[in-house]
């Protein structure tokens, strides 16, 4: 059995997670925290490590609980705090994470450049100053492009080849106006598929520093698990043909998937969508790519 690394766990602060539990009727056991519930699922399904991708739009101190969890369990959990380019003094905030030893972050948005009708000037992109720091320390950066800013990612990936860019949610871009929540409390994208910017995003396969987390199929598929409507254009074979298995990772989107389809079925999604994937390719998707990008020794801060 392949030891698995889950590259898409959605981390909420304690009060927010508890509110989501109550509203969405997610499983809860007396005395069990978010991490307790996640660890139980990981142990049950041979998942050895998980990336806790922050959903907390706050500063260094508001990520204190997340940082403490990953410090106490550094072999099992990896923190990716949220960085917001629109927040004042966010460069100082990012520097604190780096000094703490963080090697992966989530960028809340790519931003925008000053005039979308003119050629893109890198230093006019609102997140540009943060990318300079990402590059200096060779950070890994999780991003979720929107239909409005996805064209900027190619410019940034090309300008900062030292940055490992990981596109979340199977590279399906967000359209905020068409995002809702379904009966299970999961994000739902009511988009025509494939999305209109798919060729822009698929073109990112030309950049060796861009990888993809295969997750969130529930949010854009029109079918229940195993999401058979995605086979023709969004199956694993398609991604391997574009990126190669060595630039692909798997993610559960826990806790959104804790009831429907359940953690184990998330692991089995590719069984329903693809039947001819080699064991070597699956090893990359389920662990080896993440080991290379996320489990290397931390850089030395100078």
PDB file of C-alpha atoms in Angstrom:
ATOM      1  CA  UNK A   1       0.000   0.000   0.000  1.00  0.00           C
ATOM      2  CA  UNK A   2       1.322   3.454  -0.947  1.00  0.00           C
ATOM      3  CA  UNK A   3       1.970   5.750   2.051  1.00  0.00           C
ATOM      4  CA  UNK A   4      -0.110   8.834   1.290  1.00  0.00           C
ATOM      5  CA  UNK A   5       0.354  12.577   1.809  1.00  0.00           C
ATOM      6  CA  UNK A   6      -2.857  14.618   1.849  1.00  0.00           C
ATOM      7  CA  UNK A   7      -2.069  17.981   0.232  1.00  0.00           C
ATOM      8  CA  UNK A   8      -5.435  19.654   0.736  1.00  0.00           C
ATOM      9  CA  UNK A   9      -6.784  19.785   4.280  1.00  0.00           C
ATOM     10  CA  UNK A  10      -8.787  22.966   4.909  1.00  0.00           C
ATOM     11  CA  UNK A  11      -7.739  24.367   8.261  1.00  0.00           C
ATOM     12  CA  UNK A  12     -10.144  26.607  10.215  1.00  0.00           C
ATOM     13  CA  UNK A  13      -9.678  28.273  13.560  1.00  0.00           C
ATOM     14  CA  UNK A  14     -11.377  26.389  16.397  1.00  0.00           C
ATOM     15  CA  UNK A  15     -14.515  28.550  16.706  1.00  0.00           C
ATOM     16  CA  UNK A  16     -15.110  28.621  12.944  1.00  0.00           C
ATOM     17  CA  UNK A  17     -14.701  24.858  12.638  1.00  0.00           C
ATOM     18  CA  UNK A  18     -17.131  24.274  15.504  1.00  0.00           C
ATOM     19  CA  UNK A  19     -19.700  26.540  13.844  1.00  0.00           C
ATOM     20  CA  UNK A  20     -19.311  24.622  10.567  1.00  0.00           C
ATOM     21  CA  UNK A  21     -19.709  21.328  12.429  1.00  0.00           C
ATOM     22  CA  UNK A  22     -22.999  22.422  13.944  1.00  0.00           C
ATOM     23  CA  UNK A  23     -24.398  24.039  10.796  1.00  0.00           C
ATOM     24  CA  UNK A  24     -23.480  21.192   8.457  1.00  0.00           C
ATOM     25  CA  UNK A  25     -24.009  18.324  10.921  1.00  0.00           C
ATOM     26  CA  UNK A  26     -20.487  17.024  10.435  1.00  0.00           C
ATOM     27  CA  UNK A  27     -19.514  14.098  12.699  1.00  0.00           C
ATOM     28  CA  UNK A  28     -18.381  15.154  16.143  1.00  0.00           C
ATOM     29  CA  UNK A  29     -17.290  13.181  19.167  1.00  0.00           C
ATOM     30  CA  UNK A  30     -17.055  14.479  22.705  1.00  0.00           C
ATOM     31  CA  UNK A  31     -13.678  16.032  23.331  1.00  0.00           C
ATOM     32  CA  UNK A  32     -12.434  15.567  19.767  1.00  0.00           C
ATOM     33  CA  UNK A  33     -10.828  18.527  18.047  1.00  0.00           C
ATOM     34  CA  UNK A  34     -10.390  19.154  14.338  1.00  0.00           C
ATOM     35  CA  UNK A  35      -6.942  17.545  14.520  1.00  0.00           C
ATOM     36  CA  UNK A  36      -8.305  14.558  16.458  1.00  0.00           C
ATOM     37  CA  UNK A  37     -10.917  13.896  13.775  1.00  0.00           C
ATOM     38  CA  UNK A  38      -8.392  14.341  10.960  1.00  0.00           C
ATOM     39  CA  UNK A  39      -5.794  12.108  12.628  1.00  0.00           C
ATOM     40  CA  UNK A  40      -8.385   9.378  13.085  1.00  0.00           C
ATOM     41  CA  UNK A  41      -9.211   9.432   9.363  1.00  0.00           C
ATOM     42  CA  UNK A  42      -5.540   9.538   8.390  1.00  0.00           C
ATOM     43  CA  UNK A  43      -4.638   6.570  10.583  1.00  0.00           C
ATOM     44  CA  UNK A  44      -7.590   4.582   9.280  1.00  0.00           C
ATOM     45  CA  UNK A  45      -6.579   5.170   5.654  1.00  0.00           C
ATOM     46  CA  UNK A  46      -2.760   4.905   5.775  1.00  0.00           C
ATOM     47  CA  UNK A  47      -2.248   8.650   5.268  1.00  0.00           C
ATOM     48  CA  UNK A  48       1.053   9.543   6.896  1.00  0.00           C
ATOM     49  CA  UNK A  49       1.131  13.350   6.513  1.00  0.00           C
ATOM     50  CA  UNK A  50      -1.193  16.237   5.691  1.00  0.00           C
ATOM     51  CA  UNK A  51      -0.813  19.820   4.583  1.00  0.00           C
ATOM     52  CA  UNK A  52      -3.021  22.130   6.656  1.00  0.00           C
ATOM     53  CA  UNK A  53      -3.939  24.857   4.173  1.00  0.00           C
ATOM     54  CA  UNK A  54      -5.189  27.804   6.175  1.00  0.00           C
ATOM     55  CA  UNK A  55      -8.616  29.381   5.672  1.00  0.00           C
ATOM     56  CA  UNK A  56      -7.827  31.961   8.389  1.00  0.00           C
ATOM     57  CA  UNK A  57      -7.573  35.464   6.964  1.00  0.00           C
ATOM     58  CA  UNK A  58      -5.448  36.752   9.812  1.00  0.00           C
ATOM     59  CA  UNK A  59      -1.908  37.658  10.812  1.00  0.00           C
ATOM     60  CA  UNK A  60       0.911  35.609  12.335  1.00  0.00           C
ATOM     61  CA  UNK A  61      -0.618  35.617  15.817  1.00  0.00           C
ATOM     62  CA  UNK A  62      -4.024  34.504  14.573  1.00  0.00           C
ATOM     63  CA  UNK A  63      -2.286  31.470  13.068  1.00  0.00           C
ATOM     64  CA  UNK A  64      -0.784  30.596  16.448  1.00  0.00           C
ATOM     65  CA  UNK A  65      -2.855  27.442  16.956  1.00  0.00           C
ATOM     66  CA  UNK A  66      -1.970  26.149  13.479  1.00  0.00           C
ATOM     67  CA  UNK A  67       1.723  26.830  14.033  1.00  0.00           C
ATOM     68  CA  UNK A  68       1.656  25.088  17.411  1.00  0.00           C
ATOM     69  CA  UNK A  69      -0.013  21.988  15.922  1.00  0.00           C
ATOM     70  CA  UNK A  70       2.559  21.655  13.174  1.00  0.00           C
ATOM     71  CA  UNK A  71       5.470  22.361  15.515  1.00  0.00           C
ATOM     72  CA  UNK A  72       4.335  19.636  17.905  1.00  0.00           C
ATOM     73  CA  UNK A  73       3.668  17.171  15.058  1.00  0.00           C
ATOM     74  CA  UNK A  74       6.207  18.186  12.427  1.00  0.00           C
ATOM     75  CA  UNK A  75       6.425  14.701  10.906  1.00  0.00           C
ATOM     76  CA  UNK A  76       2.667  14.479  10.429  1.00  0.00           C
ATOM     77  CA  UNK A  77       1.435  18.010   9.674  1.00  0.00           C
ATOM     78  CA  UNK A  78       2.720  20.814   7.453  1.00  0.00           C
ATOM     79  CA  UNK A  79       1.361  24.348   7.849  1.00  0.00           C
ATOM     80  CA  UNK A  80       0.496  26.603   4.928  1.00  0.00           C
ATOM     81  CA  UNK A  81      -0.639  29.910   6.501  1.00  0.00           C
ATOM     82  CA  UNK A  82      -2.786  32.301   4.486  1.00  0.00           C
ATOM     83  CA  UNK A  83      -1.092  35.374   3.025  1.00  0.00           C
ATOM     84  CA  UNK A  84      -3.285  38.254   1.847  1.00  0.00           C
ATOM     85  CA  UNK A  85      -1.613  40.761  -0.523  1.00  0.00           C
ATOM     86  CA  UNK A  86      -4.262  43.356   0.354  1.00  0.00           C
ATOM     87  CA  UNK A  87      -3.416  43.352   4.074  1.00  0.00           C
ATOM     88  CA  UNK A  88      -1.249  46.160   5.372  1.00  0.00           C
ATOM     89  CA  UNK A  89       2.289  45.121   6.373  1.00  0.00           C
ATOM     90  CA  UNK A  90       1.817  41.621   4.929  1.00  0.00           C
ATOM     91  CA  UNK A  91       5.498  41.509   3.943  1.00  0.00           C
ATOM     92  CA  UNK A  92       6.425  41.749   7.627  1.00  0.00           C
ATOM     93  CA  UNK A  93       3.885  39.065   8.430  1.00  0.00           C
ATOM     94  CA  UNK A  94       5.394  36.777   5.788  1.00  0.00           C
ATOM     95  CA  UNK A  95       8.872  37.381   7.145  1.00  0.00           C
ATOM     96  CA  UNK A  96       7.736  36.190  10.570  1.00  0.00           C
ATOM     97  CA  UNK A  97       6.504  32.925   9.099  1.00  0.00           C
ATOM     98  CA  UNK A  98       9.831  32.443   7.339  1.00  0.00           C
ATOM     99  CA  UNK A  99      11.773  33.085  10.549  1.00  0.00           C
ATOM    100  CA  UNK A 100       9.508  30.553  12.254  1.00  0.00           C
ATOM    101  CA  UNK A 101      10.536  27.954   9.666  1.00  0.00           C
ATOM    102  CA  UNK A 102       7.428  27.877   7.495  1.00  0.00           C
ATOM    103  CA  UNK A 103       8.229  26.727   3.949  1.00  0.00           C
ATOM    104  CA  UNK A 104       4.747  26.755   2.384  1.00  0.00           C
ATOM    105  CA  UNK A 105       2.022  29.398   2.309  1.00  0.00           C
ATOM    106  CA  UNK A 106      -1.336  29.946   0.674  1.00  0.00           C
ATOM    107  CA  UNK A 107      -1.792  33.154  -1.313  1.00  0.00           C
ATOM    108  CA  UNK A 108      -5.366  34.384  -0.934  1.00  0.00           C
ATOM    109  CA  UNK A 109      -5.368  35.945  -4.397  1.00  0.00           C
ATOM    110  CA  UNK A 110      -2.964  36.725  -7.197  1.00  0.00           C
ATOM    111  CA  UNK A 111      -4.166  40.300  -7.251  1.00  0.00           C
ATOM    112  CA  UNK A 112      -4.570  42.505 -10.275  1.00  0.00           C
ATOM    113  CA  UNK A 113      -2.451  44.805 -12.355  1.00  0.00           C
ATOM    114  CA  UNK A 114      -3.089  48.480 -12.817  1.00  0.00           C
ATOM    115  CA  UNK A 115      -4.708  48.352 -16.262  1.00  0.00           C
ATOM    116  CA  UNK A 116      -6.080  45.036 -17.529  1.00  0.00           C
ATOM    117  CA  UNK A 117      -6.324  46.438 -21.064  1.00  0.00           C
ATOM    118  CA  UNK A 118      -2.574  47.069 -21.223  1.00  0.00           C
ATOM    119  CA  UNK A 119       0.327  44.567 -21.354  1.00  0.00           C
ATOM    120  CA  UNK A 120       1.067  43.094 -17.947  1.00  0.00           C
ATOM    121  CA  UNK A 121       3.810  44.811 -15.967  1.00  0.00           C
ATOM    122  CA  UNK A 122       4.974  42.517 -13.198  1.00  0.00           C
ATOM    123  CA  UNK A 123       5.556  45.209 -10.609  1.00  0.00           C
ATOM    124  CA  UNK A 124       2.011  46.473 -11.108  1.00  0.00           C
ATOM    125  CA  UNK A 125       0.525  43.162  -9.879  1.00  0.00           C
ATOM    126  CA  UNK A 126      -0.626  43.725  -6.310  1.00  0.00           C
ATOM    127  CA  UNK A 127       1.043  40.557  -4.976  1.00  0.00           C
ATOM    128  CA  UNK A 128       4.375  41.226  -6.743  1.00  0.00           C
ATOM    129  CA  UNK A 129       6.289  42.336  -3.620  1.00  0.00           C
ATOM    130  CA  UNK A 130       5.293  39.088  -1.882  1.00  0.00           C
ATOM    131  CA  UNK A 131       6.496  37.023  -4.846  1.00  0.00           C
ATOM    132  CA  UNK A 132       9.914  38.628  -4.509  1.00  0.00           C
ATOM    133  CA  UNK A 133      10.077  37.251  -0.962  1.00  0.00           C
ATOM    134  CA  UNK A 134       8.689  33.865  -2.045  1.00  0.00           C
ATOM    135  CA  UNK A 135      11.510  33.714  -4.580  1.00  0.00           C
ATOM    136  CA  UNK A 136      14.245  34.780  -2.163  1.00  0.00           C
ATOM    137  CA  UNK A 137      13.431  31.858   0.145  1.00  0.00           C
ATOM    138  CA  UNK A 138      12.288  29.385  -2.546  1.00  0.00           C
ATOM    139  CA  UNK A 139       8.915  28.950  -0.855  1.00  0.00           C
ATOM    140  CA  UNK A 140       6.109  26.689  -1.987  1.00  0.00           C
ATOM    141  CA  UNK A 141       2.962  28.710  -2.677  1.00  0.00           C
ATOM    142  CA  UNK A 142      -0.585  27.343  -2.913  1.00  0.00           C
ATOM    143  CA  UNK A 143      -2.825  29.399  -5.200  1.00  0.00           C
ATOM    144  CA  UNK A 144      -6.440  29.194  -6.371  1.00  0.00           C
ATOM    145  CA  UNK A 145      -6.799  31.408  -9.460  1.00  0.00           C
ATOM    146  CA  UNK A 146     -10.064  33.128 -10.278  1.00  0.00           C
ATOM    147  CA  UNK A 147     -11.420  33.641 -13.771  1.00  0.00           C
ATOM    148  CA  UNK A 148     -10.340  37.268 -13.358  1.00  0.00           C
ATOM    149  CA  UNK A 149      -6.670  36.780 -12.485  1.00  0.00           C
ATOM    150  CA  UNK A 150      -5.680  33.357 -13.846  1.00  0.00           C
ATOM    151  CA  UNK A 151      -3.836  34.980 -16.761  1.00  0.00           C
ATOM    152  CA  UNK A 152      -1.361  36.554 -14.305  1.00  0.00           C
ATOM    153  CA  UNK A 153      -0.076  33.239 -13.000  1.00  0.00           C
ATOM    154  CA  UNK A 154       1.989  32.485 -16.122  1.00  0.00           C
ATOM    155  CA  UNK A 155       3.789  35.825 -15.800  1.00  0.00           C
ATOM    156  CA  UNK A 156       4.573  35.189 -12.136  1.00  0.00           C
ATOM    157  CA  UNK A 157       5.624  31.550 -12.629  1.00  0.00           C
ATOM    158  CA  UNK A 158       7.978  32.617 -15.424  1.00  0.00           C
ATOM    159  CA  UNK A 159       9.446  35.551 -13.502  1.00  0.00           C
ATOM    160  CA  UNK A 160      10.028  33.557 -10.297  1.00  0.00           C
ATOM    161  CA  UNK A 161      11.178  30.042 -11.267  1.00  0.00           C
ATOM    162  CA  UNK A 162      12.525  29.457  -7.741  1.00  0.00           C
ATOM    163  CA  UNK A 163       8.958  29.502  -6.380  1.00  0.00           C
ATOM    164  CA  UNK A 164       7.156  26.170  -6.350  1.00  0.00           C
ATOM    165  CA  UNK A 165       3.596  27.051  -7.376  1.00  0.00           C
ATOM    166  CA  UNK A 166       0.862  24.572  -6.435  1.00  0.00           C
ATOM    167  CA  UNK A 167      -2.536  25.164  -8.019  1.00  0.00           C
ATOM    168  CA  UNK A 168      -5.336  23.980  -5.758  1.00  0.00           C
ATOM    169  CA  UNK A 169      -8.647  22.258  -6.472  1.00  0.00           C
ATOM    170  CA  UNK A 170      -7.747  20.407  -9.664  1.00  0.00           C
ATOM    171  CA  UNK A 171      -6.911  23.663 -11.421  1.00  0.00           C
ATOM    172  CA  UNK A 172     -10.566  24.720 -11.692  1.00  0.00           C
ATOM    173  CA  UNK A 173     -10.702  28.488 -11.270  1.00  0.00           C
ATOM    174  CA  UNK A 174     -13.171  30.297  -9.043  1.00  0.00           C
ATOM    175  CA  UNK A 175     -15.890  32.633 -10.175  1.00  0.00           C
ATOM    176  CA  UNK A 176     -16.944  34.283  -6.901  1.00  0.00           C
ATOM    177  CA  UNK A 177     -20.342  35.304  -8.254  1.00  0.00           C
ATOM    178  CA  UNK A 178     -21.190  31.688  -9.031  1.00  0.00           C
ATOM    179  CA  UNK A 179     -19.951  30.114  -5.792  1.00  0.00           C
ATOM    180  CA  UNK A 180     -22.535  28.688  -3.372  1.00  0.00           C
ATOM    181  CA  UNK A 181     -22.701  26.080  -0.592  1.00  0.00           C
ATOM    182  CA  UNK A 182     -24.424  22.714  -1.023  1.00  0.00           C
ATOM    183  CA  UNK A 183     -26.524  20.728   1.474  1.00  0.00           C
ATOM    184  CA  UNK A 184     -23.373  19.138   2.932  1.00  0.00           C
ATOM    185  CA  UNK A 185     -21.769  22.487   3.659  1.00  0.00           C
ATOM    186  CA  UNK A 186     -19.306  22.112   0.787  1.00  0.00           C
ATOM    187  CA  UNK A 187     -18.293  24.883  -1.624  1.00  0.00           C
ATOM    188  CA  UNK A 188     -20.177  24.592  -4.891  1.00  0.00           C
ATOM    189  CA  UNK A 189     -19.136  26.142  -8.214  1.00  0.00           C
ATOM    190  CA  UNK A 190     -22.011  26.551 -10.638  1.00  0.00           C
ATOM    191  CA  UNK A 191     -19.802  26.915 -13.689  1.00  0.00           C
ATOM    192  CA  UNK A 192     -19.993  25.618 -17.236  1.00  0.00           C
ATOM    193  CA  UNK A 193     -17.302  22.978 -17.575  1.00  0.00           C
ATOM    194  CA  UNK A 194     -14.612  23.047 -18.787  1.00  0.00           C
ATOM    195  CA  UNK A 195     -14.155  26.621 -17.524  1.00  0.00           C
ATOM    196  CA  UNK A 196     -13.595  29.403 -20.030  1.00  0.00           C
ATOM    197  CA  UNK A 197     -10.010  29.957 -18.875  1.00  0.00           C
ATOM    198  CA  UNK A 198      -9.014  26.292 -19.154  1.00  0.00           C
ATOM    199  CA  UNK A 199      -6.534  26.896 -21.987  1.00  0.00           C
ATOM    200  CA  UNK A 200      -4.822  29.603 -19.950  1.00  0.00           C
ATOM    201  CA  UNK A 201      -4.495  27.228 -17.016  1.00  0.00           C
ATOM    202  CA  UNK A 202      -3.510  24.193 -19.072  1.00  0.00           C
ATOM    203  CA  UNK A 203      -0.753  26.315 -20.612  1.00  0.00           C
ATOM    204  CA  UNK A 204       0.857  26.447 -17.175  1.00  0.00           C
ATOM    205  CA  UNK A 205       2.068  22.900 -17.773  1.00  0.00           C
ATOM    206  CA  UNK A 206       4.901  24.564 -19.722  1.00  0.00           C
ATOM    207  CA  UNK A 207       6.367  25.896 -16.472  1.00  0.00           C
ATOM    208  CA  UNK A 208       8.342  23.247 -14.546  1.00  0.00           C
ATOM    209  CA  UNK A 209       7.763  25.035 -11.224  1.00  0.00           C
ATOM    210  CA  UNK A 210       3.951  24.661 -11.461  1.00  0.00           C
ATOM    211  CA  UNK A 211       2.197  21.627  -9.943  1.00  0.00           C
ATOM    212  CA  UNK A 212      -1.441  20.716  -9.284  1.00  0.00           C
ATOM    213  CA  UNK A 213      -3.361  19.291  -6.320  1.00  0.00           C
ATOM    214  CA  UNK A 214      -6.091  16.998  -7.585  1.00  0.00           C
ATOM    215  CA  UNK A 215      -8.950  17.725  -5.191  1.00  0.00           C
ATOM    216  CA  UNK A 216     -12.376  19.367  -4.836  1.00  0.00           C
ATOM    217  CA  UNK A 217     -14.039  17.319  -7.575  1.00  0.00           C
ATOM    218  CA  UNK A 218     -17.250  17.407  -5.536  1.00  0.00           C
ATOM    219  CA  UNK A 219     -17.422  21.190  -5.987  1.00  0.00           C
ATOM    220  CA  UNK A 220     -17.640  21.231  -9.773  1.00  0.00           C
ATOM    221  CA  UNK A 221     -18.808  17.758 -10.859  1.00  0.00           C
ATOM    222  CA  UNK A 222     -22.469  17.368 -11.788  1.00  0.00           C
ATOM    223  CA  UNK A 223     -22.479  13.797 -10.453  1.00  0.00           C
ATOM    224  CA  UNK A 224     -21.996  12.155  -7.091  1.00  0.00           C
ATOM    225  CA  UNK A 225     -18.786  10.271  -6.350  1.00  0.00           C
ATOM    226  CA  UNK A 226     -16.879   8.938  -8.311  1.00  0.00           C
ATOM    227  CA  UNK A 227     -17.655  11.947 -10.572  1.00  0.00           C
ATOM    228  CA  UNK A 228     -17.777  10.025 -13.840  1.00  0.00           C
ATOM    229  CA  UNK A 229     -18.746  13.160 -15.785  1.00  0.00           C
ATOM    230  CA  UNK A 230     -15.155  14.342 -15.374  1.00  0.00           C
ATOM    231  CA  UNK A 231     -13.516  11.403 -17.163  1.00  0.00           C
ATOM    232  CA  UNK A 232     -13.292  12.911 -20.640  1.00  0.00           C
ATOM    233  CA  UNK A 233     -11.636  16.205 -19.765  1.00  0.00           C
ATOM    234  CA  UNK A 234     -10.618  16.038 -16.124  1.00  0.00           C
ATOM    235  CA  UNK A 235      -9.384  12.526 -15.502  1.00  0.00           C
ATOM    236  CA  UNK A 236      -5.985  11.737 -14.012  1.00  0.00           C
ATOM    237  CA  UNK A 237      -4.724  10.504 -17.390  1.00  0.00           C
ATOM    238  CA  UNK A 238      -5.308  13.979 -18.852  1.00  0.00           C
ATOM    239  CA  UNK A 239      -3.313  15.635 -16.089  1.00  0.00           C
ATOM    240  CA  UNK A 240      -0.477  13.126 -16.418  1.00  0.00           C
ATOM    241  CA  UNK A 241      -0.323  13.825 -20.157  1.00  0.00           C
ATOM    242  CA  UNK A 242      -0.076  17.578 -19.475  1.00  0.00           C
ATOM    243  CA  UNK A 243       2.062  17.807 -16.348  1.00  0.00           C
ATOM    244  CA  UNK A 244       3.544  14.398 -15.765  1.00  0.00           C
ATOM    245  CA  UNK A 245       2.776  12.494 -12.572  1.00  0.00           C
ATOM    246  CA  UNK A 246       5.813  14.065 -10.865  1.00  0.00           C
ATOM    247  CA  UNK A 247       3.948  17.412 -10.737  1.00  0.00           C
ATOM    248  CA  UNK A 248       0.641  16.089  -9.413  1.00  0.00           C
ATOM    249  CA  UNK A 249      -0.605  15.564  -5.851  1.00  0.00           C
ATOM    250  CA  UNK A 250      -3.738  14.274  -4.157  1.00  0.00           C
ATOM    251  CA  UNK A 251      -5.888  16.107  -1.617  1.00  0.00           C
ATOM    252  CA  UNK A 252      -9.013  15.259   0.384  1.00  0.00           C
ATOM    253  CA  UNK A 253     -10.433  18.730   1.121  1.00  0.00           C
ATOM    254  CA  UNK A 254     -11.203  17.501   4.647  1.00  0.00           C
ATOM    255  CA  UNK A 255     -13.402  18.476   6.515  1.00  0.00           C
ATOM    256  CA  UNK A 256     -15.718  19.328   3.580  1.00  0.00           C
ATOM    257  CA  UNK A 257     -15.631  15.696   2.464  1.00  0.00           C
ATOM    258  CA  UNK A 258     -16.004  14.054   5.872  1.00  0.00           C
ATOM    259  CA  UNK A 259     -19.610  12.964   5.160  1.00  0.00           C
ATOM    260  CA  UNK A 260     -20.003  13.038   1.402  1.00  0.00           C
ATOM    261  CA  UNK A 261     -18.231  11.176  -0.082  1.00  0.00           C
ATOM    262  CA  UNK A 262     -16.122  10.375   3.010  1.00  0.00           C
ATOM    263  CA  UNK A 263     -12.348  10.341   3.421  1.00  0.00           C
ATOM    264  CA  UNK A 264     -11.818   6.809   2.121  1.00  0.00           C
ATOM    265  CA  UNK A 265     -13.775   7.444  -1.059  1.00  0.00           C
ATOM    266  CA  UNK A 266     -11.724  10.572  -1.730  1.00  0.00           C
ATOM    267  CA  UNK A 267      -8.691   8.293  -1.803  1.00  0.00           C
ATOM    268  CA  UNK A 268     -10.482   6.009  -4.246  1.00  0.00           C
ATOM    269  CA  UNK A 269     -11.673   8.720  -6.652  1.00  0.00           C
ATOM    270  CA  UNK A 270      -9.131   7.810  -9.327  1.00  0.00           C
ATOM    271  CA  UNK A 271     -10.283   4.187  -9.212  1.00  0.00           C
ATOM    272  CA  UNK A 272     -13.579   5.328 -10.690  1.00  0.00           C
ATOM    273  CA  UNK A 273     -12.133   7.831 -13.173  1.00  0.00           C
ATOM    274  CA  UNK A 274      -8.993   6.091 -14.449  1.00  0.00           C
ATOM    275  CA  UNK A 275      -8.047   2.443 -14.827  1.00  0.00           C
ATOM    276  CA  UNK A 276      -4.695   2.441 -16.637  1.00  0.00           C
ATOM    277  CA  UNK A 277      -2.480   4.504 -14.350  1.00  0.00           C
ATOM    278  CA  UNK A 278       0.855   2.863 -13.578  1.00  0.00           C
ATOM    279  CA  UNK A 279       1.820   2.114  -9.962  1.00  0.00           C
ATOM    280  CA  UNK A 280       4.841   4.399 -10.392  1.00  0.00           C
ATOM    281  CA  UNK A 281       2.628   7.328 -11.456  1.00  0.00           C
ATOM    282  CA  UNK A 282       0.297   6.718  -8.520  1.00  0.00           C
ATOM    283  CA  UNK A 283       3.248   6.833  -6.139  1.00  0.00           C
ATOM    284  CA  UNK A 284       4.075  10.319  -7.380  1.00  0.00           C
ATOM    285  CA  UNK A 285       0.475  11.510  -7.093  1.00  0.00           C
ATOM    286  CA  UNK A 286      -0.080  10.116  -3.616  1.00  0.00           C
ATOM    287  CA  UNK A 287       3.291  10.860  -2.014  1.00  0.00           C
ATOM    288  CA  UNK A 288       6.496  11.384  -3.978  1.00  0.00           C
ATOM    289  CA  UNK A 289       5.634  14.769  -5.515  1.00  0.00           C
ATOM    290  CA  UNK A 290       4.612  16.130  -2.113  1.00  0.00           C
ATOM    291  CA  UNK A 291       7.766  14.734  -0.524  1.00  0.00           C
ATOM    292  CA  UNK A 292       9.864  16.653  -3.034  1.00  0.00           C
ATOM    293  CA  UNK A 293       7.988  19.956  -2.703  1.00  0.00           C
ATOM    294  CA  UNK A 294       6.893  19.984   0.927  1.00  0.00           C
ATOM    295  CA  UNK A 295       8.962  17.621   3.063  1.00  0.00           C
ATOM    296  CA  UNK A 296      12.454  18.781   2.230  1.00  0.00           C
ATOM    297  CA  UNK A 297      14.524  20.241   5.055  1.00  0.00           C
ATOM    298  CA  UNK A 298      13.708  23.879   5.836  1.00  0.00           C
ATOM    299  CA  UNK A 299      15.950  26.519   4.281  1.00  0.00           C
ATOM    300  CA  UNK A 300      18.436  28.452   6.380  1.00  0.00           C
ATOM    301  CA  UNK A 301      17.236  31.972   7.130  1.00  0.00           C
ATOM    302  CA  UNK A 302      19.970  34.537   6.522  1.00  0.00           C
TER     303      UNK A 302
END
